[in-house]
Amino acid sequence: MANLRIGFIGCGGIANGKHFPGMAQQEGVDMCAFCDLILERAEKAAKEYGTPDAKVYTDYKELLADPTIDAVHVLTPNIAHCEITIAALEAGKHVLCEKPMAATEADAKKMLEARDRTGKMLTIGYQYRHFAENQVAKKVVEDGWLGDIYYAEATYLRRRGVPTWGVFTDKSKQGGGPLIDIGTHALDLTLFLMNNYDVDYVVGTSFEKLGRILDPEHQGQVNHRGEFDSWNNETYDVEDSAVGHIKMKNGAVINLRAAWAINMAEDYGASNQAFTMLAGTKGGLDTKENRVRLNHVVAAQPTISWVGNKIAPYIPGFSQGPAPKSKEAEIWVKALKGEGELFVTADQAYVVTKILDAIYQSSKTGKPVYFD
């Protein structure tokens, strides 16, 4: 069988932190095309990861015109996900699009329609599902330890963790702030563990309290310490935190919290982790400490059990040292070869985007958003 030929559209942080090293680990794959608006980025990626004849582009349409490319990774700012993904699908390519699926529910729906119209595969880059503790949590749920799950919390909170690189704080490029950036991981993980995507309504609020705060003593400008540097409040135009209440049709409730900057002493995102808590009729679990903590009843006594060993996660773009074998890339390549199924379906990712969009809408109107 000939090697799969893969192209990459976007050669920034997530490409270098996750997608390039992940795909380089896979056998039977040729990383043959790299596109970025900044030519030097594409050239650097091709030199480090590409085949000897790898091509570089600044126009994604030229990359998609190559009939020998089997699949592409869309690794651009959120606003561009829809346009590029649809173009790739219609060009006959399978697509792995980085999270979130799209900046809006309307765009995500267009992507689903293009997938159905073309018959090509489409998956979304929600890598937190693959983390060891989350796989254990999934098995705990499937084995019935929690019973009927009726309440959940999806949390990704940073006390001061604004990303100070790229276009994360630019609403015109991303569509939003921490809710759409990191809250999307916590929400996807929680829905995945519950295996419940049937939403009744959503109500939520986004806050713009710290990102653009002004201080007269500093001539109206405050630089706050973020992930690796300081951010400038004058160029910050997204929310700094958001909360959402998600009511499912079976009566279950999910409370979602996401923040890059919030005045809370406990920093749930200090280790760059999405955290979930599930409460069921038999027991509950949480994944806050990179392992599964099960609370249940043994011999009629409330009991806490740690399931498995604590493993420090590898966070693409943040963790030091060599990247472990990428499950996301491995599953994607197997699906492309016809040897397995997609692990993250576009239909599931669409529900995530629809909920996030509903929280933003609810924040603007002050009213719930009903899904029917």
mmCIF file of C-alpha atoms in Angstrom:
data_model
loop_
_atom_site.group_PDB
_atom_site.id
_atom_site.type_symbol
_atom_site.label_atom_id
_atom_site.label_comp_id
_atom_site.label_asym_id
_atom_site.label_seq_id
_atom_site.Cartn_x
_atom_site.Cartn_y
_atom_site.Cartn_z
ATOM 1 C CA MET A 1 0.000 0.000 0.000
ATOM 2 C CA ALA A 2 1.292 3.456 -0.908
ATOM 3 C CA ASN A 3 2.011 5.872 1.901
ATOM 4 C CA LEU A 4 -0.712 8.307 2.916
ATOM 5 C CA ARG A 5 0.086 11.817 1.741
ATOM 6 C CA ILE A 6 -0.816 14.449 4.337
ATOM 7 C CA GLY A 7 -0.909 18.235 4.011
ATOM 8 C CA PHE A 8 -0.990 20.805 6.803
ATOM 9 C CA ILE A 9 -2.718 24.190 6.641
ATOM 10 C CA GLY A 10 -1.373 26.323 9.466
ATOM 11 C CA CYS A 11 2.151 25.880 10.862
ATOM 12 C CA GLY A 12 1.878 27.676 14.203
ATOM 13 C CA GLY A 13 1.965 26.577 17.831
ATOM 14 C CA ILE A 14 -0.528 23.695 17.827
ATOM 15 C CA ALA A 15 0.938 22.357 14.587
ATOM 16 C CA ASN A 16 4.455 22.234 16.029
ATOM 17 C CA GLY A 17 3.363 21.188 19.505
ATOM 18 C CA LYS A 18 0.991 18.372 18.554
ATOM 19 C CA HIS A 19 0.287 17.625 14.921
ATOM 20 C CA PHE A 20 3.750 17.558 13.367
ATOM 21 C CA PRO A 21 5.423 15.350 16.006
ATOM 22 C CA GLY A 22 2.326 13.158 16.267
ATOM 23 C CA MET A 23 2.149 12.432 12.569
ATOM 24 C CA ALA A 24 5.934 12.012 12.324
ATOM 25 C CA GLN A 25 5.589 9.015 14.682
ATOM 26 C CA GLN A 26 3.248 7.185 12.314
ATOM 27 C CA GLU A 27 4.357 4.636 9.762
ATOM 28 C CA GLY A 28 3.147 4.778 6.186
ATOM 29 C CA VAL A 29 2.688 8.555 6.211
ATOM 30 C CA ASP A 30 4.312 11.178 4.004
ATOM 31 C CA MET A 31 4.096 14.728 5.383
ATOM 32 C CA CYS A 32 4.286 16.278 1.948
ATOM 33 C CA ALA A 33 2.744 19.764 2.007
ATOM 34 C CA PHE A 34 2.831 22.712 4.407
ATOM 35 C CA CYS A 35 0.899 25.977 4.161
ATOM 36 C CA ASP A 36 1.047 29.115 6.273
ATOM 37 C CA LEU A 37 0.438 32.800 5.664
ATOM 38 C CA ILE A 38 4.000 33.302 6.887
ATOM 39 C CA LEU A 39 6.167 31.503 4.330
ATOM 40 C CA GLU A 40 9.068 31.018 6.739
ATOM 41 C CA ARG A 41 6.889 28.943 9.058
ATOM 42 C CA ALA A 42 5.899 26.599 6.243
ATOM 43 C CA GLU A 43 9.508 26.315 5.073
ATOM 44 C CA LYS A 44 10.717 25.519 8.588
ATOM 45 C CA ALA A 45 8.036 22.833 9.021
ATOM 46 C CA ALA A 46 8.852 21.251 5.665
ATOM 47 C CA LYS A 47 12.538 21.157 6.522
ATOM 48 C CA GLU A 48 11.969 19.570 9.946
ATOM 49 C CA TYR A 49 9.137 17.150 9.157
ATOM 50 C CA GLY A 50 8.539 16.990 5.438
ATOM 51 C CA THR A 51 9.503 14.505 2.774
ATOM 52 C CA PRO A 52 12.505 15.488 0.621
ATOM 53 C CA ASP A 53 10.120 16.797 -2.057
ATOM 54 C CA ALA A 54 7.683 18.469 0.345
ATOM 55 C CA LYS A 55 6.033 21.596 -1.033
ATOM 56 C CA VAL A 56 5.308 24.847 0.773
ATOM 57 C CA TYR A 57 2.496 27.311 0.186
ATOM 58 C CA THR A 58 1.040 30.557 1.472
ATOM 59 C CA ASP A 59 -2.324 29.940 -0.258
ATOM 60 C CA TYR A 60 -4.227 26.904 1.017
ATOM 61 C CA LYS A 61 -6.156 26.639 -2.250
ATOM 62 C CA GLU A 62 -2.926 25.793 -4.074
ATOM 63 C CA LEU A 63 -2.227 22.996 -1.590
ATOM 64 C CA LEU A 64 -5.745 21.610 -2.025
ATOM 65 C CA ALA A 65 -5.305 21.583 -5.801
ATOM 66 C CA ASP A 66 -2.734 18.783 -5.469
ATOM 67 C CA PRO A 67 -4.691 15.608 -6.351
ATOM 68 C CA THR A 68 -2.113 13.339 -4.698
ATOM 69 C CA ILE A 69 -2.864 14.604 -1.164
ATOM 70 C CA ASP A 70 -5.161 12.233 0.747
ATOM 71 C CA ALA A 71 -5.897 14.279 3.860
ATOM 72 C CA VAL A 72 -5.204 17.649 5.435
ATOM 73 C CA HIS A 73 -4.958 19.029 8.951
ATOM 74 C CA VAL A 74 -6.661 22.414 9.387
ATOM 75 C CA LEU A 75 -4.654 24.207 12.085
ATOM 76 C CA THR A 76 -5.665 27.834 11.652
ATOM 77 C CA PRO A 77 -7.422 30.355 13.899
ATOM 78 C CA ASN A 78 -11.008 29.336 14.657
ATOM 79 C CA ILE A 79 -12.722 31.729 12.249
ATOM 80 C CA ALA A 80 -11.036 30.036 9.259
ATOM 81 C CA HIS A 81 -11.927 26.443 10.210
ATOM 82 C CA CYS A 82 -15.211 26.407 8.308
ATOM 83 C CA GLU A 83 -14.055 27.875 4.997
ATOM 84 C CA ILE A 84 -10.889 25.810 4.741
ATOM 85 C CA THR A 85 -12.442 22.551 5.932
ATOM 86 C CA ILE A 86 -15.281 22.791 3.427
ATOM 87 C CA ALA A 87 -12.843 23.596 0.618
ATOM 88 C CA ALA A 88 -10.690 20.614 1.605
ATOM 89 C CA LEU A 89 -13.630 18.211 1.737
ATOM 90 C CA GLU A 90 -14.863 19.415 -1.640
ATOM 91 C CA ALA A 91 -11.354 18.969 -3.019
ATOM 92 C CA GLY A 92 -11.603 15.290 -2.101
ATOM 93 C CA LYS A 93 -9.487 15.381 1.061
ATOM 94 C CA HIS A 94 -10.273 13.857 4.432
ATOM 95 C CA VAL A 95 -9.908 16.444 7.214
ATOM 96 C CA LEU A 96 -8.665 16.587 10.780
ATOM 97 C CA CYS A 97 -9.631 20.058 12.006
ATOM 98 C CA GLU A 98 -8.199 21.407 15.222
ATOM 99 C CA LYS A 99 -10.651 22.236 18.028
ATOM 100 C CA PRO A 100 -13.097 23.865 18.311
ATOM 101 C CA MET A 101 -14.917 22.629 15.228
ATOM 102 C CA ALA A 102 -15.868 26.188 14.291
ATOM 103 C CA ALA A 103 -16.338 29.641 15.783
ATOM 104 C CA THR A 104 -20.134 29.423 15.483
ATOM 105 C CA GLU A 105 -22.849 26.795 15.332
ATOM 106 C CA ALA A 106 -23.828 27.942 11.843
ATOM 107 C CA ASP A 107 -20.300 27.349 10.535
ATOM 108 C CA ALA A 108 -20.078 23.949 12.222
ATOM 109 C CA LYS A 109 -23.358 22.928 10.579
ATOM 110 C CA LYS A 110 -21.978 23.897 7.167
ATOM 111 C CA MET A 111 -18.984 21.646 7.828
ATOM 112 C CA LEU A 112 -21.267 18.716 8.680
ATOM 113 C CA GLU A 113 -23.225 19.283 5.498
ATOM 114 C CA ALA A 114 -20.015 19.329 3.448
ATOM 115 C CA ARG A 115 -18.897 16.075 5.043
ATOM 116 C CA ASP A 116 -22.214 14.435 4.192
ATOM 117 C CA ARG A 117 -22.206 15.881 0.687
ATOM 118 C CA THR A 118 -18.677 14.729 -0.150
ATOM 119 C CA GLY A 119 -18.552 11.448 1.777
ATOM 120 C CA LYS A 120 -15.135 12.336 3.180
ATOM 121 C CA MET A 121 -14.066 11.829 6.789
ATOM 122 C CA LEU A 122 -14.027 14.737 9.213
ATOM 123 C CA THR A 123 -12.730 14.625 12.790
ATOM 124 C CA ILE A 124 -11.865 17.287 15.368
ATOM 125 C CA GLY A 125 -8.728 17.543 17.549
ATOM 126 C CA TYR A 126 -10.017 16.929 21.075
ATOM 127 C CA GLN A 127 -6.920 15.221 22.467
ATOM 128 C CA TYR A 128 -8.004 15.286 26.129
ATOM 129 C CA ARG A 129 -10.170 12.229 25.494
ATOM 130 C CA HIS A 130 -6.985 10.232 24.925
ATOM 131 C CA PHE A 131 -5.308 11.089 28.240
ATOM 132 C CA ALA A 132 -4.751 8.052 30.440
ATOM 133 C CA GLU A 133 -6.912 9.192 33.362
ATOM 134 C CA ASN A 134 -9.776 10.107 31.038
ATOM 135 C CA GLN A 135 -9.664 6.706 29.375
ATOM 136 C CA VAL A 136 -9.828 5.130 32.836
ATOM 137 C CA ALA A 137 -12.752 7.401 33.729
ATOM 138 C CA LYS A 138 -14.569 6.295 30.594
ATOM 139 C CA LYS A 139 -14.110 2.635 31.559
ATOM 140 C CA VAL A 140 -15.361 3.349 35.103
ATOM 141 C CA VAL A 141 -18.525 4.894 33.661
ATOM 142 C CA GLU A 142 -19.036 2.109 31.120
ATOM 143 C CA ASP A 143 -18.619 -0.537 33.824
ATOM 144 C CA GLY A 144 -21.535 0.970 35.732
ATOM 145 C CA TRP A 145 -19.788 2.277 38.844
ATOM 146 C CA LEU A 146 -21.619 5.624 38.680
ATOM 147 C CA GLY A 147 -25.079 4.425 37.730
ATOM 148 C CA ASP A 148 -27.276 7.104 36.161
ATOM 149 C CA ILE A 149 -25.236 10.312 35.805
ATOM 150 C CA TYR A 150 -27.460 13.269 36.611
ATOM 151 C CA TYR A 151 -24.987 16.057 37.433
ATOM 152 C CA ALA A 152 -21.578 17.046 36.070
ATOM 153 C CA GLU A 153 -19.081 19.881 36.247
ATOM 154 C CA ALA A 154 -16.805 20.745 33.345
ATOM 155 C CA THR A 155 -14.011 23.008 34.528
ATOM 156 C CA TYR A 156 -10.945 24.681 33.084
ATOM 157 C CA LEU A 157 -9.984 27.687 35.213
ATOM 158 C CA ARG A 158 -6.730 29.617 35.232
ATOM 159 C CA ARG A 159 -6.225 32.270 37.867
ATOM 160 C CA ARG A 160 -3.866 34.164 35.554
ATOM 161 C CA GLY A 161 -3.266 32.223 32.378
ATOM 162 C CA VAL A 162 -4.019 34.359 29.354
ATOM 163 C CA PRO A 163 -2.228 33.051 26.243
ATOM 164 C CA THR A 164 0.093 35.834 25.163
ATOM 165 C CA TRP A 165 1.082 34.530 21.748
ATOM 166 C CA GLY A 166 -0.792 34.080 18.495
ATOM 167 C CA VAL A 167 -4.283 35.569 18.080
ATOM 168 C CA PHE A 168 -6.049 34.097 21.122
ATOM 169 C CA THR A 169 -7.254 37.467 22.430
ATOM 170 C CA ASP A 170 -8.455 38.659 18.992
ATOM 171 C CA LYS A 171 -12.190 38.040 18.661
ATOM 172 C CA SER A 172 -12.146 38.604 14.902
ATOM 173 C CA LYS A 173 -9.772 35.641 14.510
ATOM 174 C CA GLN A 174 -10.961 33.302 17.298
ATOM 175 C CA GLY A 175 -14.612 34.108 17.885
ATOM 176 C CA GLY A 176 -14.165 34.220 21.655
ATOM 177 C CA GLY A 177 -11.799 33.732 24.567
ATOM 178 C CA PRO A 178 -11.351 31.018 27.202
ATOM 179 C CA LEU A 179 -14.810 29.532 26.684
ATOM 180 C CA ILE A 180 -14.095 28.608 23.081
ATOM 181 C CA ASP A 181 -10.391 27.930 23.681
ATOM 182 C CA ILE A 182 -10.123 25.789 26.823
ATOM 183 C CA GLY A 183 -13.730 25.472 28.004
ATOM 184 C CA THR A 184 -14.322 23.528 24.802
ATOM 185 C CA HIS A 185 -11.949 20.784 26.034
ATOM 186 C CA ALA A 186 -13.674 20.439 29.415
ATOM 187 C CA LEU A 187 -17.100 20.338 27.784
ATOM 188 C CA ASP A 188 -16.114 17.807 25.126
ATOM 189 C CA LEU A 189 -14.549 15.562 27.759
ATOM 190 C CA THR A 190 -17.639 15.698 29.984
ATOM 191 C CA LEU A 191 -20.092 14.970 27.175
ATOM 192 C CA PHE A 192 -17.846 12.120 26.016
ATOM 193 C CA LEU A 193 -17.740 10.533 29.479
ATOM 194 C CA MET A 194 -21.500 10.893 29.930
ATOM 195 C CA ASN A 195 -22.185 9.782 26.346
ATOM 196 C CA ASN A 196 -25.030 12.279 26.345
ATOM 197 C CA TYR A 197 -25.385 14.811 23.521
ATOM 198 C CA ASP A 198 -29.141 15.446 23.735
ATOM 199 C CA VAL A 199 -29.416 19.050 24.982
ATOM 200 C CA ASP A 200 -32.637 20.724 26.122
ATOM 201 C CA TYR A 201 -31.466 24.282 26.779
ATOM 202 C CA VAL A 202 -28.428 26.370 27.693
ATOM 203 C CA VAL A 203 -28.095 29.539 29.756
ATOM 204 C CA GLY A 204 -24.817 31.294 30.434
ATOM 205 C CA THR A 205 -22.796 34.430 30.989
ATOM 206 C CA SER A 206 -19.408 35.585 29.800
ATOM 207 C CA PHE A 207 -17.430 38.153 31.776
ATOM 208 C CA GLU A 208 -15.104 40.930 30.635
ATOM 209 C CA LYS A 209 -13.758 42.002 34.008
ATOM 210 C CA LEU A 210 -9.971 41.565 34.083
ATOM 211 C CA GLY A 211 -8.731 41.329 30.521
ATOM 212 C CA ARG A 212 -9.385 44.994 29.733
ATOM 213 C CA ILE A 213 -9.219 46.558 33.183
ATOM 214 C CA LEU A 214 -7.850 50.106 33.219
ATOM 215 C CA ASP A 215 -5.581 51.603 35.856
ATOM 216 C CA PRO A 216 -5.134 55.408 35.924
ATOM 217 C CA GLU A 217 -1.791 55.009 37.699
ATOM 218 C CA HIS A 218 -0.489 53.286 34.563
ATOM 219 C CA GLN A 219 -1.957 55.795 32.092
ATOM 220 C CA GLY A 220 -4.903 53.566 31.372
ATOM 221 C CA GLN A 221 -2.811 50.542 30.439
ATOM 222 C CA VAL A 222 -2.180 47.468 32.560
ATOM 223 C CA ASN A 223 0.038 44.596 31.457
ATOM 224 C CA HIS A 224 -0.939 41.422 33.284
ATOM 225 C CA ARG A 225 1.204 38.327 33.491
ATOM 226 C CA GLY A 226 -0.205 35.553 31.327
ATOM 227 C CA GLU A 227 0.968 32.075 30.328
ATOM 228 C CA PHE A 228 4.497 33.058 29.317
ATOM 229 C CA ASP A 229 4.413 36.832 29.079
ATOM 230 C CA SER A 230 2.188 39.821 29.790
ATOM 231 C CA TRP A 231 -0.954 40.756 27.931
ATOM 232 C CA ASN A 232 -1.998 44.263 26.939
ATOM 233 C CA ASN A 233 -5.525 45.229 27.917
ATOM 234 C CA GLU A 234 -5.815 47.632 24.979
ATOM 235 C CA THR A 235 -5.693 44.791 22.453
ATOM 236 C CA TYR A 236 -7.741 42.316 24.495
ATOM 237 C CA ASP A 237 -11.283 42.032 23.080
ATOM 238 C CA VAL A 238 -12.626 38.671 24.270
ATOM 239 C CA GLU A 239 -14.097 37.470 27.562
ATOM 240 C CA ASP A 240 -11.741 36.548 30.396
ATOM 241 C CA SER A 241 -14.138 34.030 31.966
ATOM 242 C CA ALA A 242 -17.498 32.397 31.296
ATOM 243 C CA VAL A 243 -19.987 30.031 32.892
ATOM 244 C CA GLY A 244 -22.762 27.941 31.419
ATOM 245 C CA HIS A 245 -25.681 25.859 32.718
ATOM 246 C CA ILE A 246 -26.525 23.035 30.320
ATOM 247 C CA LYS A 247 -29.780 21.106 30.835
ATOM 248 C CA MET A 248 -29.996 17.770 29.031
ATOM 249 C CA LYS A 249 -33.262 16.262 27.836
ATOM 250 C CA ASN A 250 -32.987 13.354 30.283
ATOM 251 C CA GLY A 251 -32.868 15.847 33.173
ATOM 252 C CA ALA A 252 -29.093 15.767 33.716
ATOM 253 C CA VAL A 253 -27.275 19.062 34.258
ATOM 254 C CA ILE A 254 -23.742 20.153 33.342
ATOM 255 C CA ASN A 255 -22.195 23.274 34.832
ATOM 256 C CA LEU A 256 -19.355 24.601 32.697
ATOM 257 C CA ARG A 257 -16.720 27.043 33.947
ATOM 258 C CA ALA A 258 -13.836 28.434 31.917
ATOM 259 C CA ALA A 259 -11.380 31.260 32.578
ATOM 260 C CA TRP A 260 -8.027 32.631 31.542
ATOM 261 C CA ALA A 261 -8.111 35.187 34.361
ATOM 262 C CA ILE A 262 -10.321 35.024 37.443
ATOM 263 C CA ASN A 263 -9.769 35.878 41.084
ATOM 264 C CA MET A 264 -9.911 32.375 42.531
ATOM 265 C CA ALA A 265 -7.276 31.066 44.923
ATOM 266 C CA GLU A 266 -7.409 27.551 43.524
ATOM 267 C CA ASP A 267 -6.059 27.381 39.979
ATOM 268 C CA TYR A 268 -7.801 24.437 38.324
ATOM 269 C CA GLY A 269 -5.847 25.030 35.146
ATOM 270 C CA ALA A 270 -2.400 25.305 36.713
ATOM 271 C CA SER A 271 -1.306 22.093 35.015
ATOM 272 C CA ASN A 272 -3.145 23.022 31.811
ATOM 273 C CA GLN A 273 -5.781 20.405 32.457
ATOM 274 C CA ALA A 274 -9.428 20.087 31.615
ATOM 275 C CA PHE A 275 -11.188 18.740 34.705
ATOM 276 C CA THR A 276 -14.502 16.938 34.981
ATOM 277 C CA MET A 277 -16.665 15.794 37.897
ATOM 278 C CA LEU A 278 -19.527 13.352 37.439
ATOM 279 C CA ALA A 279 -22.219 12.483 39.997
ATOM 280 C CA GLY A 280 -24.417 9.431 39.532
ATOM 281 C CA THR A 281 -26.928 7.361 41.451
ATOM 282 C CA LYS A 282 -24.306 4.787 42.518
ATOM 283 C CA GLY A 283 -21.193 6.926 42.825
ATOM 284 C CA GLY A 284 -19.184 9.777 41.413
ATOM 285 C CA LEU A 285 -15.744 10.536 40.052
ATOM 286 C CA ASP A 286 -13.435 13.406 39.262
ATOM 287 C CA THR A 287 -10.192 13.754 37.321
ATOM 288 C CA LYS A 288 -8.736 16.833 38.980
ATOM 289 C CA GLU A 289 -5.382 15.351 40.028
ATOM 290 C CA ASN A 290 -4.495 13.627 36.743
ATOM 291 C CA ARG A 291 -6.061 10.410 37.943
ATOM 292 C CA VAL A 292 -9.534 9.096 38.663
ATOM 293 C CA ARG A 293 -10.915 9.590 42.155
ATOM 294 C CA LEU A 294 -13.990 7.412 42.626
ATOM 295 C CA ASN A 295 -16.387 8.117 45.488
ATOM 296 C CA HIS A 296 -18.720 5.213 46.178
ATOM 297 C CA VAL A 297 -20.122 3.041 48.943
ATOM 298 C CA VAL A 298 -18.297 -0.029 50.278
ATOM 299 C CA ALA A 299 -19.755 -2.078 53.154
ATOM 300 C CA ALA A 300 -22.353 0.651 53.626
ATOM 301 C CA GLN A 301 -19.576 3.218 54.154
ATOM 302 C CA PRO A 302 -18.784 6.276 52.011
ATOM 303 C CA THR A 303 -15.442 5.435 50.400
ATOM 304 C CA ILE A 304 -12.839 7.145 48.228
ATOM 305 C CA SER A 305 -10.859 4.985 45.799
ATOM 306 C CA TRP A 306 -8.040 6.079 43.522
ATOM 307 C CA VAL A 307 -8.316 4.186 40.241
ATOM 308 C CA GLY A 308 -4.931 3.635 38.625
ATOM 309 C CA ASN A 309 -1.664 5.468 39.144
ATOM 310 C CA LYS A 310 -1.112 9.199 38.890
ATOM 311 C CA ILE A 311 0.477 10.032 35.554
ATOM 312 C CA ALA A 312 1.712 13.502 34.637
ATOM 313 C CA PRO A 313 0.006 14.333 31.344
ATOM 314 C CA TYR A 314 1.833 15.508 28.261
ATOM 315 C CA ILE A 315 0.216 18.770 27.127
ATOM 316 C CA PRO A 316 1.149 19.692 23.535
ATOM 317 C CA GLY A 317 2.934 23.010 23.478
ATOM 318 C CA PHE A 318 3.445 23.108 27.257
ATOM 319 C CA SER A 319 5.060 19.903 28.534
ATOM 320 C CA GLN A 320 8.810 19.416 28.365
ATOM 321 C CA GLY A 321 10.617 16.402 26.930
ATOM 322 C CA PRO A 322 9.805 14.100 24.048
ATOM 323 C CA ALA A 323 6.168 13.636 23.118
ATOM 324 C CA PRO A 324 4.653 10.243 23.910
ATOM 325 C CA LYS A 325 3.048 8.207 21.152
ATOM 326 C CA SER A 326 0.109 10.220 19.848
ATOM 327 C CA LYS A 327 -3.159 8.290 20.142
ATOM 328 C CA GLU A 328 -4.958 10.991 18.181
ATOM 329 C CA ALA A 329 -2.570 10.635 15.229
ATOM 330 C CA GLU A 330 -2.547 6.830 15.479
ATOM 331 C CA ILE A 331 -6.360 6.557 15.391
ATOM 332 C CA TRP A 332 -6.588 9.096 12.566
ATOM 333 C CA VAL A 333 -4.066 7.240 10.406
ATOM 334 C CA LYS A 334 -5.797 3.905 11.000
ATOM 335 C CA ALA A 335 -9.124 5.442 9.978
ATOM 336 C CA LEU A 336 -7.527 6.844 6.813
ATOM 337 C CA LYS A 337 -6.204 3.382 6.004
ATOM 338 C CA GLY A 338 -9.619 1.830 6.577
ATOM 339 C CA GLU A 339 -8.401 -0.050 9.640
ATOM 340 C CA GLY A 340 -10.548 1.604 12.302
ATOM 341 C CA GLU A 341 -13.210 4.150 13.166
ATOM 342 C CA LEU A 342 -12.901 7.831 14.034
ATOM 343 C CA PHE A 343 -12.653 8.425 17.774
ATOM 344 C CA VAL A 344 -13.994 11.999 17.750
ATOM 345 C CA THR A 345 -16.935 12.368 15.411
ATOM 346 C CA ALA A 346 -17.859 15.659 13.798
ATOM 347 C CA ASP A 347 -21.423 15.175 15.037
ATOM 348 C CA GLN A 348 -20.201 15.142 18.651
ATOM 349 C CA ALA A 349 -17.974 18.169 18.067
ATOM 350 C CA TYR A 350 -20.906 20.004 16.493
ATOM 351 C CA VAL A 351 -22.875 19.694 19.743
ATOM 352 C CA VAL A 352 -19.924 21.156 21.668
ATOM 353 C CA THR A 353 -19.775 24.164 19.349
ATOM 354 C CA LYS A 354 -23.540 24.588 19.478
ATOM 355 C CA ILE A 355 -23.442 24.726 23.298
ATOM 356 C CA LEU A 356 -20.574 27.228 23.361
ATOM 357 C CA ASP A 357 -22.346 29.421 20.811
ATOM 358 C CA ALA A 358 -25.514 29.224 22.916
ATOM 359 C CA ILE A 359 -23.641 30.423 26.017
ATOM 360 C CA TYR A 360 -22.386 33.464 24.111
ATOM 361 C CA GLN A 361 -25.908 34.125 22.790
ATOM 362 C CA SER A 362 -27.446 33.734 26.245
ATOM 363 C CA SER A 363 -24.883 36.125 27.696
ATOM 364 C CA LYS A 364 -25.917 38.774 25.163
ATOM 365 C CA THR A 365 -29.681 38.349 25.570
ATOM 366 C CA GLY A 366 -29.962 37.274 29.189
ATOM 367 C CA LYS A 367 -32.238 34.448 28.084
ATOM 368 C CA PRO A 368 -31.949 30.663 27.750
ATOM 369 C CA VAL A 369 -31.287 29.158 24.340
ATOM 370 C CA TYR A 370 -33.512 26.157 23.609
ATOM 371 C CA PHE A 371 -32.124 23.606 21.196
ATOM 372 C CA ASP A 372 -35.420 22.636 19.600
#
